[in-house]
């Protein structure tokens, strides 16, 4: 004798009205697909934002003097007024396993002028050899060439180039307050023009070799403002920062005025957006399955109503009400299992496709910036591993909750009245 | 300085060290209401005994403005990171024209700034170039000093921007003074929440000006001293600005000589004159 006839009855009942079963299962499956794919897209959006927000310029980790931020004080160089052995510092940062590459930088506030036209901007001195391993700013070169170390050459943004009417080969004057209180000024040749499509960068940034900018700013070679580093997994940047701080202490001693911080600290708005996106996934899940619960309940109410005489007969023959309720619940769980299988069969190929080859929807909308990061018009998906499971659990939960009322009503059918047609 | 990609803009760059060079210098000495010496040729009558607070402040304000003048000035700036002195010549014609040329230190010698109307030009002898300063930078710090360019380029009179009342009328350290409080009018294009201004009664010389933000917090104090007569004018030959948040820092300006009502014409304030190395 079957010890659990409720499961067999519930499962077989799905086949009685296959059209209704498949319609209901399709609704649940599509709900599963919607939640999972939307979560993947949201994850892709966040990944794109973090990737571009940190990858174009800032890097995922930065080392500064403790006094450098937030004002970016010209005098607050790593290691204080005495500076530091830059090569040793960069090597110490890069020695941390999570760090893929590191590069030194110097910053100044200055004017870029052709005489009649002048633009105020940020002057960034970079190690032209190391920088491309950390940020993509030098790969956005549109015209000309990269500046060469040891030369008064400068790379300017495309909007700045328009403002001062200068291009590769033209000479501009750089004016910047220097570290000795004087007004640093010198001629620089525009080696190239970069274009990130980020207005702030393209208008207000100019990039020179680090040694040339240090000379302009009257800063010795050992005085730098920043070591930027690339961490391949952005979400591991906080751990990497702790490891870098430990490495700096070990290599350069406790007294070194240097502090590593992850992008999650210096770009908190992106963390906030990621959290918001995560919470929106839950809202989406609740809305979709909250709607589905009524559809499933309606289906099971119809199904159990049609079978009320069967339930009455079983009760009359001695079946316990719990077995009747169990069969209805089993039907709901079986329906959920079918739906989940269908949902996974639909969602996984979409996720794999959009993850490996994100469709370009630039025909629909152009690129845009979000939290300082350039967003490409693509349907990029990140695998929503946790949501794959959580949505499946939600699907079963939805089906089970929807079956509670039909199960209770079925278990309470009066056998005599129902069989006699009253 | 904050960087655009760090959710800030380049406009917030701290030009604390003074990008404008001597752009504001001419203005601070020759047109700014609280700093410039008076010029002969200005008819500035002492206000009557029953003058209103606005009339008294306006008198001091106009007394301190120049019409045409030349002079030599020593400016000392002390910050927590560096200290330096600059000697420079200044000349002005009305509020429209000013020319400043740095004489010392050697590194900056020859650097000159021309104000002509609303335009500011810098000449940089090292690169032998003149550059036009964008108007958007006029809110920046001036020459690494503790004066802001907003102080320096303003040409309007205090009585036009502020409602003025007497806060104190009496003796301070044995000297009879008035202490005025200046509250900006709603439409006035000024940055301060209020200014307090002490003036000596006997010779109507300013003693100090205290600048408060909109919350009423004291931001900086400008102290006048070394009252001397240049030509036929009594003026404060020394002015020291001390920021409240860095009381160890200051900028002090000292007039070494001044001549008023000199023979100057608009042609003396041309780009060609800016580039002249004398």
XYZ file of C-alpha atoms in Angstrom:
700
model
C 0.000 0.000 0.000
C 1.200 3.438 -0.870
C 2.153 5.118 2.398
C 1.955 8.599 0.876
C -0.945 8.549 -1.557
C -1.304 12.359 -1.278
C 1.871 12.947 -3.288
C 0.786 10.528 -6.048
C -2.695 12.012 -6.183
C -1.313 15.552 -6.276
C 1.223 14.794 -8.997
C -1.243 12.874 -11.175
C -3.831 15.565 -10.829
C -1.522 17.932 -12.701
C -2.141 15.815 -15.776
C -5.879 15.964 -15.607
C -6.140 19.434 -17.061
C -2.811 19.874 -18.767
C -3.654 23.158 -20.419
C -4.454 24.747 -17.066
C -1.373 23.198 -15.505
C 0.938 24.524 -18.172
C -0.595 27.972 -18.126
C -0.126 28.185 -14.359
C 3.357 26.697 -14.501
C 4.290 29.106 -17.285
C 3.246 32.037 -15.128
C 5.445 30.879 -12.274
C 8.310 30.018 -14.617
C 8.182 33.411 -16.294
C 8.132 35.041 -12.880
C 11.261 33.076 -12.019
C 12.921 34.097 -15.290
C 11.963 37.730 -14.799
C 13.392 37.931 -11.297
C 16.572 36.055 -12.131
C 17.314 37.890 -15.376
C 16.490 41.280 -13.900
C 18.770 40.518 -10.967
C 21.477 39.529 -13.415
C 21.001 42.740 -15.366
C 21.078 44.803 -12.186
C 24.244 43.023 -11.172
C 25.662 43.737 -14.610
C 24.772 47.390 -14.289
C 26.518 47.604 -10.926
C 29.539 45.721 -12.250
C 29.693 48.036 -15.254
C 29.420 51.080 -13.016
C 32.136 49.873 -10.632
C 34.333 48.727 -13.484
C 34.182 52.057 -15.263
C 33.929 54.188 -12.150
C 37.179 52.750 -10.825
C 38.824 51.409 -13.943
C 39.012 54.521 -16.088
C 40.966 56.616 -13.624
C 40.899 56.003 -9.910
C 41.830 52.353 -9.637
C 40.231 50.138 -7.010
C 42.657 51.091 -4.278
C 44.620 54.221 -3.456
C 47.393 55.077 -1.024
C 47.649 58.641 0.274
C 49.033 60.615 3.128
C 46.459 60.633 5.917
C 46.089 64.399 5.437
C 45.740 64.372 1.685
C 42.003 63.849 1.445
C 39.438 65.292 1.219
C 41.059 68.593 0.198
C 43.867 67.069 -1.883
C 46.386 69.287 -0.200
C 49.357 69.843 -2.497
C 51.740 69.554 0.429
C 50.323 66.335 1.891
C 52.529 63.915 0.008
C 52.985 60.275 0.928
C 55.603 60.032 3.616
C 55.232 63.683 4.593
C 57.573 66.530 3.660
C 60.543 64.204 3.331
C 58.779 62.115 0.732
C 59.434 58.454 0.236
C 61.359 56.007 -1.899
C 58.692 55.824 -4.573
C 59.958 52.646 -6.174
C 59.966 50.798 -2.866
C 56.519 52.127 -2.026
C 55.010 51.045 -5.338
C 56.688 47.660 -5.090
C 55.308 47.167 -1.572
C 51.769 47.928 -2.743
C 52.096 45.659 -5.759
C 53.465 42.849 -3.608
C 50.068 42.199 -2.059
C 48.524 39.166 -3.806
C 45.150 40.846 -4.378
C 46.833 43.805 -6.119
C 47.395 43.298 -9.829
C 49.391 46.492 -10.448
C 50.287 49.811 -8.815
C 51.471 53.189 -10.065
C 52.505 56.533 -8.511
C 50.735 59.806 -9.243
C 51.146 63.510 -8.557
C 48.323 66.040 -8.711
C 48.164 69.782 -9.046
C 45.569 72.413 -9.729
C 46.460 74.583 -12.631
C 45.704 76.516 -15.747
C 46.187 75.240 -19.264
C 46.429 78.177 -21.617
C 47.157 78.998 -25.196
C 47.255 82.677 -24.334
C 43.886 83.905 -25.430
C 42.041 80.870 -24.076
C 42.600 79.393 -20.660
C 41.018 76.469 -18.847
C 41.358 75.630 -15.184
C 41.894 71.985 -14.537
C 43.472 69.120 -12.708
C 47.025 68.307 -13.671
C 47.872 64.651 -13.123
C 51.406 63.366 -13.318
C 51.659 59.684 -14.172
C 54.277 57.056 -14.763
C 53.563 56.453 -18.420
C 54.920 52.912 -18.230
C 53.000 51.771 -15.146
C 49.738 53.678 -15.532
C 48.114 51.504 -18.246
C 48.281 48.474 -15.942
C 46.156 50.306 -13.374
C 43.747 52.575 -15.259
C 42.397 52.903 -18.768
C 42.817 56.678 -18.972
C 45.803 56.483 -21.306
C 44.008 54.017 -23.574
C 41.370 56.643 -24.312
C 43.891 58.472 -26.488
C 41.975 59.900 -29.451
C 44.630 61.858 -31.328
C 48.384 62.050 -31.140
C 50.629 60.151 -28.780
C 51.181 59.621 -25.098
C 53.498 62.071 -23.325
C 57.062 60.853 -22.895
C 58.803 60.698 -19.548
C 61.374 63.413 -19.119
C 59.704 65.710 -21.627
C 57.405 68.677 -21.124
C 54.568 66.968 -22.947
C 50.948 66.800 -21.975
C 47.828 64.882 -22.838
C 44.648 66.946 -22.619
C 40.974 66.030 -22.675
C 38.971 66.526 -25.838
C 36.759 69.233 -24.346
C 39.777 71.054 -22.969
C 41.369 70.826 -26.410
C 38.269 72.452 -27.882
C 38.221 75.160 -25.223
C 41.834 76.203 -25.710
C 41.849 75.375 -29.434
C 44.920 73.184 -29.155
C 45.829 69.816 -30.583
C 48.808 67.526 -30.933
C 51.962 69.494 -31.599
C 50.657 72.771 -30.190
C 52.350 74.460 -27.267
C 50.410 75.418 -24.163
C 51.367 77.186 -20.971
C 50.826 75.385 -17.705
C 50.465 77.551 -14.619
C 50.121 76.014 -11.197
C 50.784 76.991 -7.604
C 53.973 75.249 -6.639
C 55.048 73.603 -3.426
C 57.455 76.425 -2.569
C 54.722 79.060 -2.754
C 55.791 80.318 -6.161
C 53.704 80.297 -9.294
C 54.989 77.376 -11.349
C 54.759 77.968 -15.071
C 56.255 76.352 -18.109
C 55.630 75.494 -21.728
C 54.307 72.043 -22.570
C 53.737 70.475 -25.947
C 50.375 68.796 -26.428
C 51.355 65.239 -27.321
C 47.809 63.977 -27.673
C 44.127 64.331 -26.885
C 42.143 61.800 -24.888
C 38.406 61.292 -24.877
C 36.561 59.340 -22.208
C 33.109 60.869 -22.986
C 32.990 61.780 -19.281
C 32.610 65.547 -19.403
C 34.458 66.234 -16.165
C 37.483 64.325 -17.327
C 37.494 65.526 -20.903
C 37.148 69.172 -19.901
C 39.194 69.519 -16.769
C 41.992 66.974 -16.821
C 45.446 67.098 -18.276
C 48.028 64.352 -17.920
C 51.776 64.863 -17.925
C 54.756 62.654 -17.123
C 55.185 62.540 -13.375
C 58.702 63.986 -13.448
C 57.682 66.957 -15.592
C 54.772 67.786 -13.302
C 56.928 67.449 -10.192
C 59.323 69.985 -11.701
C 56.462 72.365 -12.463
C 55.109 72.002 -8.928
C 58.556 72.312 -7.336
C 58.179 68.892 -5.746
C 61.212 66.600 -5.386
C 61.065 63.190 -7.064
C 60.275 61.469 -3.775
C 57.113 63.481 -3.162
C 54.007 61.944 -4.680
C 50.361 62.278 -3.733
C 49.001 58.883 -4.589
C 49.730 55.299 -5.409
C 46.803 53.875 -7.347
C 46.352 50.132 -7.637
C 44.232 47.726 -9.619
C 42.398 44.935 -7.823
C 40.831 42.528 -10.291
C 37.907 41.684 -8.013
C 36.620 45.110 -6.979
C 34.705 43.628 -4.060
C 37.970 42.328 -2.634
C 39.451 45.832 -2.574
C 38.712 46.390 1.119
C 40.615 43.233 2.054
C 43.374 44.276 -0.324
C 43.581 47.692 1.356
C 44.079 46.054 4.740
C 46.785 43.838 3.271
C 48.480 46.832 1.641
C 48.506 48.724 4.938
C 50.127 45.717 6.578
C 52.673 45.460 3.761
C 53.499 49.170 3.988
C 54.072 48.876 7.721
C 56.295 45.860 7.221
C 58.347 47.326 4.397
C 58.453 51.014 5.258
C 57.822 51.028 8.992
C 55.110 52.243 11.360
C 55.956 55.906 10.964
C 55.196 56.155 7.262
C 52.454 58.685 6.606
C 50.549 56.513 4.151
C 47.136 54.925 4.217
C 45.525 52.562 1.709
C 41.810 52.869 1.052
C 39.525 50.857 -1.165
C 37.184 52.381 -3.722
C 34.331 51.534 -1.382
C 35.663 54.326 0.835
C 36.568 56.952 -1.715
C 33.602 56.207 -3.991
C 30.890 55.502 -1.397
C 28.128 56.596 -3.763
C 28.763 53.519 -5.870
C 28.463 51.289 -2.836
C 25.181 52.984 -1.989
C 23.937 52.369 -5.502
C 24.948 48.711 -5.338
C 23.042 48.330 -2.070
C 20.026 50.061 -3.536
C 20.135 47.739 -6.520
C 20.321 44.726 -4.239
C 17.324 45.864 -2.243
C 15.400 46.507 -5.452
C 15.916 42.880 -6.413
C 14.040 41.857 -3.286
C 11.277 44.307 -4.070
C 11.010 42.842 -7.558
C 10.895 39.337 -6.164
C 8.110 40.218 -3.725
C 6.058 42.005 -6.398
C 6.286 39.251 -8.989
C 5.585 36.334 -6.697
C 3.066 38.371 -4.740
C 1.099 38.669 -7.972
C 1.671 35.023 -8.874
C 0.326 33.785 -5.569
C -3.225 34.816 -6.510
C -3.049 33.085 -9.884
C -1.842 29.848 -8.353
C -4.425 30.022 -5.567
C -7.185 30.539 -8.123
C -6.007 27.545 -10.135
C -5.861 25.292 -7.099
C -9.247 26.472 -5.859
C -10.741 25.592 -9.242
C -8.966 22.269 -9.286
C -10.007 21.306 -5.773
C -13.600 22.427 -6.368
C -13.834 20.155 -9.391
C -12.622 17.262 -7.251
C -14.807 17.839 -4.223
C -16.795 14.610 -4.775
C -13.550 12.619 -4.947
C -12.394 14.159 -1.687
C -15.813 13.432 -0.133
C -15.630 9.792 -1.231
C -12.132 9.409 0.179
C -13.237 10.932 3.449
C -16.282 8.654 3.505
C -14.008 5.672 3.016
C -11.921 6.692 5.994
C -9.239 8.933 4.588
C -8.056 11.514 7.058
C -8.566 15.234 6.259
C -4.816 15.738 6.552
C -4.295 13.336 3.647
C -6.750 15.364 1.538
C -5.016 18.635 2.452
C -1.667 16.996 1.822
C -2.677 15.948 -1.680
C -3.606 19.548 -2.548
C -0.334 20.830 -1.117
C 1.532 18.110 -2.983
C -0.127 19.220 -6.191
C 1.065 22.771 -5.537
C 4.600 21.660 -4.765
C 4.649 19.483 -7.879
C 3.452 22.436 -9.896
C 6.252 24.530 -8.385
C 8.802 21.867 -9.297
C 7.604 21.847 -12.893
C 7.659 25.625 -12.994
C 11.147 25.769 -11.566
C 12.447 23.306 -14.130
C 10.893 25.341 -16.926
C 12.157 28.599 -15.412
C 15.718 27.323 -15.073
C 15.568 25.927 -18.621
C 14.598 29.383 -19.872
C 16.714 31.587 -17.608
C 20.075 29.855 -17.742
C 20.584 30.137 -21.524
C 19.637 33.820 -21.380
C 22.046 34.444 -18.508
C 24.887 32.594 -20.216
C 24.240 34.396 -23.505
C 24.024 37.880 -22.007
C 26.990 37.217 -19.744
C 29.320 35.985 -22.459
C 28.097 38.171 -25.324
C 26.059 41.104 -23.979
C 23.684 42.353 -26.682
C 24.478 45.859 -27.878
C 21.376 48.012 -27.559
C 22.992 51.245 -28.643
C 20.246 51.447 -31.266
C 17.869 51.894 -28.356
C 19.851 54.280 -26.166
C 23.352 55.732 -26.069
C 25.958 55.501 -23.339
C 25.398 57.417 -20.135
C 27.204 58.161 -16.928
C 26.183 56.973 -13.524
C 28.021 57.783 -10.300
C 30.921 59.042 -12.360
C 31.194 55.851 -14.389
C 30.522 55.518 -18.091
C 27.752 52.997 -18.785
C 27.838 51.253 -22.120
C 24.491 50.572 -23.860
C 24.721 46.799 -23.496
C 22.674 44.152 -21.705
C 25.492 42.977 -19.471
C 24.547 40.271 -17.018
C 26.391 39.065 -13.958
C 25.410 35.592 -12.724
C 22.993 36.139 -9.839
C 24.055 33.018 -7.976
C 22.274 33.806 -4.740
C 19.113 34.956 -6.498
C 18.974 31.750 -8.543
C 18.447 29.772 -5.350
C 16.458 32.375 -3.466
C 14.035 32.818 -6.340
C 13.562 29.053 -6.537
C 12.774 28.945 -2.832
C 10.384 31.859 -3.308
C 8.667 30.007 -6.105
C 8.039 26.959 -3.871
C 6.968 29.229 -1.051
C 4.510 30.999 -3.348
C 2.969 27.760 -4.579
C 2.708 26.365 -1.063
C 1.113 29.475 0.417
C -1.309 29.651 -2.508
C -2.355 26.053 -1.774
C -3.114 26.561 1.903
C -6.658 27.856 1.461
C -7.685 25.259 -1.163
C -6.142 22.535 0.998
C -8.080 23.605 4.091
C -11.331 23.880 2.182
C -10.825 20.467 0.606
C -10.094 18.864 3.963
C -13.312 20.282 5.417
C -15.666 18.964 2.741
C -18.682 17.270 4.401
C -18.739 13.785 2.770
C -22.447 12.958 3.107
C -23.747 16.295 1.882
C -21.308 16.455 -1.006
C -21.967 12.878 -2.184
C -25.730 13.378 -1.977
C -25.459 16.502 -4.065
C -26.609 18.869 -1.337
C 41.379 69.904 -4.648
C 38.914 67.210 -5.426
C 38.827 65.199 -8.499
C 35.863 64.958 -10.813
C 35.741 61.201 -10.806
C 35.551 61.218 -7.083
C 32.075 62.651 -7.302
C 33.306 66.176 -7.212
C 34.169 68.655 -9.874
C 37.234 70.500 -10.897
C 35.527 73.679 -9.838
C 36.230 72.659 -6.276
C 39.923 72.609 -6.837
C 41.522 74.492 -4.018
C 43.573 77.188 -5.585
C 44.920 77.932 -2.162
C 48.346 78.623 -3.468
C 47.062 81.285 -5.761
C 46.670 80.613 -9.426
C 45.843 84.141 -10.248
C 49.255 85.341 -9.435
C 49.180 89.034 -9.137
C 45.877 89.354 -10.923
C 44.187 90.346 -7.763
C 47.161 92.170 -6.456
C 46.488 95.339 -8.330
C 42.953 95.194 -7.180
C 43.674 94.577 -3.565
C 45.960 97.541 -3.425
C 44.296 99.864 -5.771
C 40.603 99.226 -5.931
C 39.501 97.053 -3.059
C 37.475 99.022 -0.598
C 39.369 98.179 2.528
C 42.891 98.018 1.239
C 43.600 100.691 -1.295
C 45.133 104.017 -0.496
C 43.358 107.167 -1.360
C 44.237 109.273 -4.322
C 44.492 112.952 -4.625
C 41.830 114.338 -6.834
C 39.075 112.520 -5.087
C 36.826 114.945 -3.364
C 36.245 113.181 -0.080
C 34.740 115.454 2.489
C 34.753 114.454 6.113
C 31.214 113.542 7.117
C 29.374 115.928 9.426
C 29.166 115.188 13.163
C 25.604 113.944 12.832
C 26.438 111.610 9.911
C 24.668 108.292 9.655
C 26.597 104.999 9.964
C 26.341 104.542 6.202
C 27.812 107.980 5.569
C 30.745 107.310 7.897
C 31.552 103.923 6.388
C 31.120 105.326 2.905
C 33.584 108.075 3.715
C 36.193 105.557 4.911
C 35.427 103.373 1.919
C 35.910 106.210 -0.573
C 38.952 107.501 1.263
C 40.588 104.130 0.752
C 39.895 103.980 -2.959
C 42.349 105.067 -5.543
C 41.842 107.147 -8.689
C 45.357 107.008 -10.073
C 48.452 106.020 -8.184
C 51.748 104.185 -8.259
C 53.655 102.620 -5.458
C 55.864 99.881 -4.174
C 54.525 97.213 -1.912
C 55.955 94.393 0.163
C 53.719 91.416 0.743
C 54.554 88.721 3.266
C 52.653 85.451 3.262
C 53.141 82.860 5.956
C 51.435 79.485 5.728
C 52.089 76.237 7.549
C 53.959 75.000 4.477
C 55.951 77.981 3.350
C 56.606 81.622 3.903
C 57.708 84.179 1.349
C 57.988 87.849 0.668
C 57.263 89.589 -2.579
C 58.149 93.093 -3.538
C 56.159 94.612 -6.354
C 55.207 97.789 -8.071
C 51.580 98.661 -8.478
C 49.867 101.297 -10.534
C 46.249 102.019 -11.185
C 43.876 104.261 -13.035
C 40.417 104.414 -11.563
C 38.826 101.046 -10.993
C 39.187 100.014 -14.623
C 42.928 99.648 -14.954
C 45.657 98.199 -12.792
C 49.126 96.839 -13.429
C 51.265 94.925 -10.974
C 54.811 93.793 -11.587
C 56.762 91.574 -9.212
C 60.304 92.727 -8.461
C 61.346 90.075 -5.977
C 61.961 87.215 -5.391
C 64.146 86.556 -8.358
C 62.212 83.448 -9.336
C 59.052 85.467 -9.883
C 60.648 88.737 -10.953
C 58.996 90.185 -14.026
C 55.727 88.362 -13.540
C 53.057 90.938 -14.174
C 49.313 91.216 -14.082
C 47.079 93.577 -15.951
C 43.493 94.359 -15.184
C 41.788 96.122 -18.036
C 38.082 96.522 -17.635
C 36.721 93.106 -16.802
C 39.682 91.215 -18.239
C 42.682 89.959 -16.325
C 45.929 89.060 -18.067
C 49.117 87.592 -16.643
C 52.558 87.909 -18.155
C 54.938 85.071 -17.324
C 58.519 86.056 -18.163
C 59.891 82.529 -17.833
C 57.876 81.377 -20.825
C 57.448 84.864 -22.326
C 53.694 84.413 -22.641
C 50.639 86.347 -21.638
C 47.598 84.382 -20.579
C 44.075 85.500 -20.023
C 42.617 84.501 -16.689
C 39.113 83.038 -16.943
C 36.503 84.972 -15.023
C 35.427 81.796 -13.264
C 38.679 81.823 -11.317
C 38.077 85.161 -9.703
C 36.682 83.381 -6.664
C 39.991 81.636 -6.083
C 42.553 82.472 -3.454
C 44.864 85.284 -4.423
C 48.578 84.691 -4.832
C 48.611 82.050 -2.138
C 47.581 84.710 0.299
C 44.667 84.780 2.660
C 42.799 87.275 0.534
C 40.211 85.860 -1.802
C 39.800 87.281 -5.238
C 36.253 88.077 -4.358
C 37.727 90.645 -1.995
C 39.944 92.003 -4.635
C 37.955 92.483 -7.775
C 34.891 93.930 -6.199
C 34.405 97.446 -7.368
C 31.156 98.350 -5.708
C 31.040 100.357 -2.527
C 30.167 98.888 0.842
C 27.137 101.144 1.192
C 25.717 99.675 -1.999
C 25.852 96.078 -0.779
C 25.339 96.327 2.968
C 22.925 97.765 5.471
C 25.101 99.420 8.077
C 24.366 100.067 11.725
C 26.475 101.056 14.722
C 27.012 98.125 17.067
C 29.276 99.947 19.521
C 30.069 103.575 20.143
C 32.633 104.184 22.823
C 36.186 103.718 23.927
C 38.405 100.712 23.230
C 41.838 100.719 24.831
C 41.553 104.443 25.398
C 40.639 105.224 21.794
C 37.195 106.425 20.808
C 35.833 104.172 18.101
C 32.757 103.160 16.272
C 32.069 99.517 15.575
C 29.784 99.012 12.638
C 27.981 95.876 11.645
C 27.404 95.427 7.949
C 24.628 93.065 6.900
C 24.420 92.250 3.186
C 21.286 93.211 1.355
C 19.316 90.274 -0.028
C 20.278 90.956 -3.630
C 23.921 91.849 -2.914
C 26.487 89.625 -4.669
C 28.676 89.120 -1.602
C 29.939 86.039 0.170
C 29.947 87.200 3.775
C 27.125 86.824 6.221
C 28.225 89.983 7.999
C 31.226 92.239 8.457
C 32.173 94.047 11.611
C 34.255 97.110 11.111
C 35.992 99.264 13.717
C 36.843 102.867 12.825
C 38.673 105.431 14.947
C 36.603 108.507 15.548
C 39.317 111.126 15.517
C 40.890 110.451 12.119
C 38.354 107.998 10.661
C 41.020 105.359 10.126
C 39.906 101.723 10.063
C 41.289 99.556 12.881
C 40.044 96.155 11.944
C 37.451 94.351 9.846
C 36.067 90.983 10.895
C 34.394 88.785 8.351
C 31.713 86.337 9.423
C 30.028 83.599 7.454
C 26.280 83.133 7.151
C 26.221 81.196 10.421
C 27.836 84.111 12.203
C 31.164 82.357 12.700
C 34.233 84.544 12.463
C 36.204 83.506 9.380
C 39.041 86.001 9.237
C 40.267 89.284 10.621
C 41.911 92.125 8.731
C 43.899 94.421 10.958
C 45.108 97.862 9.852
C 48.181 99.551 11.275
C 51.186 101.791 10.738
C 49.066 104.800 9.812
C 51.275 107.008 7.685
C 50.932 109.949 5.410
C 51.712 109.407 1.769
C 51.466 112.637 -0.167
C 48.718 114.436 1.637
C 46.817 111.360 2.739
C 46.834 109.460 5.979
C 46.399 105.781 5.214
C 47.076 102.487 6.961
C 50.409 101.413 5.520
C 50.112 97.889 6.894
C 47.286 95.406 6.634
C 47.363 91.905 8.042
C 44.831 89.228 7.228
C 44.595 86.305 9.636
C 42.313 83.354 8.853
C 40.356 82.087 11.825
C 40.900 78.425 10.973
C 44.684 78.860 10.715
C 45.554 81.510 13.278
C 49.261 80.817 12.803
C 49.057 81.928 9.200
C 48.768 85.434 7.868
C 49.234 87.701 4.916
C 50.669 91.117 5.556
C 50.813 93.922 3.041
C 53.078 96.902 3.598
C 53.206 100.016 1.448
C 56.769 101.245 1.084
C 55.954 104.261 -1.020
C 52.937 105.655 -2.760
C 52.303 108.502 -5.141
C 48.901 109.835 -5.933
C 47.443 111.635 -8.900
C 50.192 110.483 -11.184
C 50.088 110.999 -14.907
C 48.660 107.750 -16.224
C 46.523 107.035 -19.249
C 44.648 103.945 -20.440
C 47.493 103.272 -22.898
C 49.740 102.589 -19.928
C 47.617 99.544 -19.208
C 47.947 97.707 -22.509
C 49.141 94.177 -23.241
C 52.302 95.728 -24.644
C 52.931 97.440 -21.324
C 52.181 94.190 -19.548
C 55.013 92.503 -21.428
C 57.456 95.352 -20.888
C 60.195 94.166 -18.562
C 60.729 97.379 -16.646
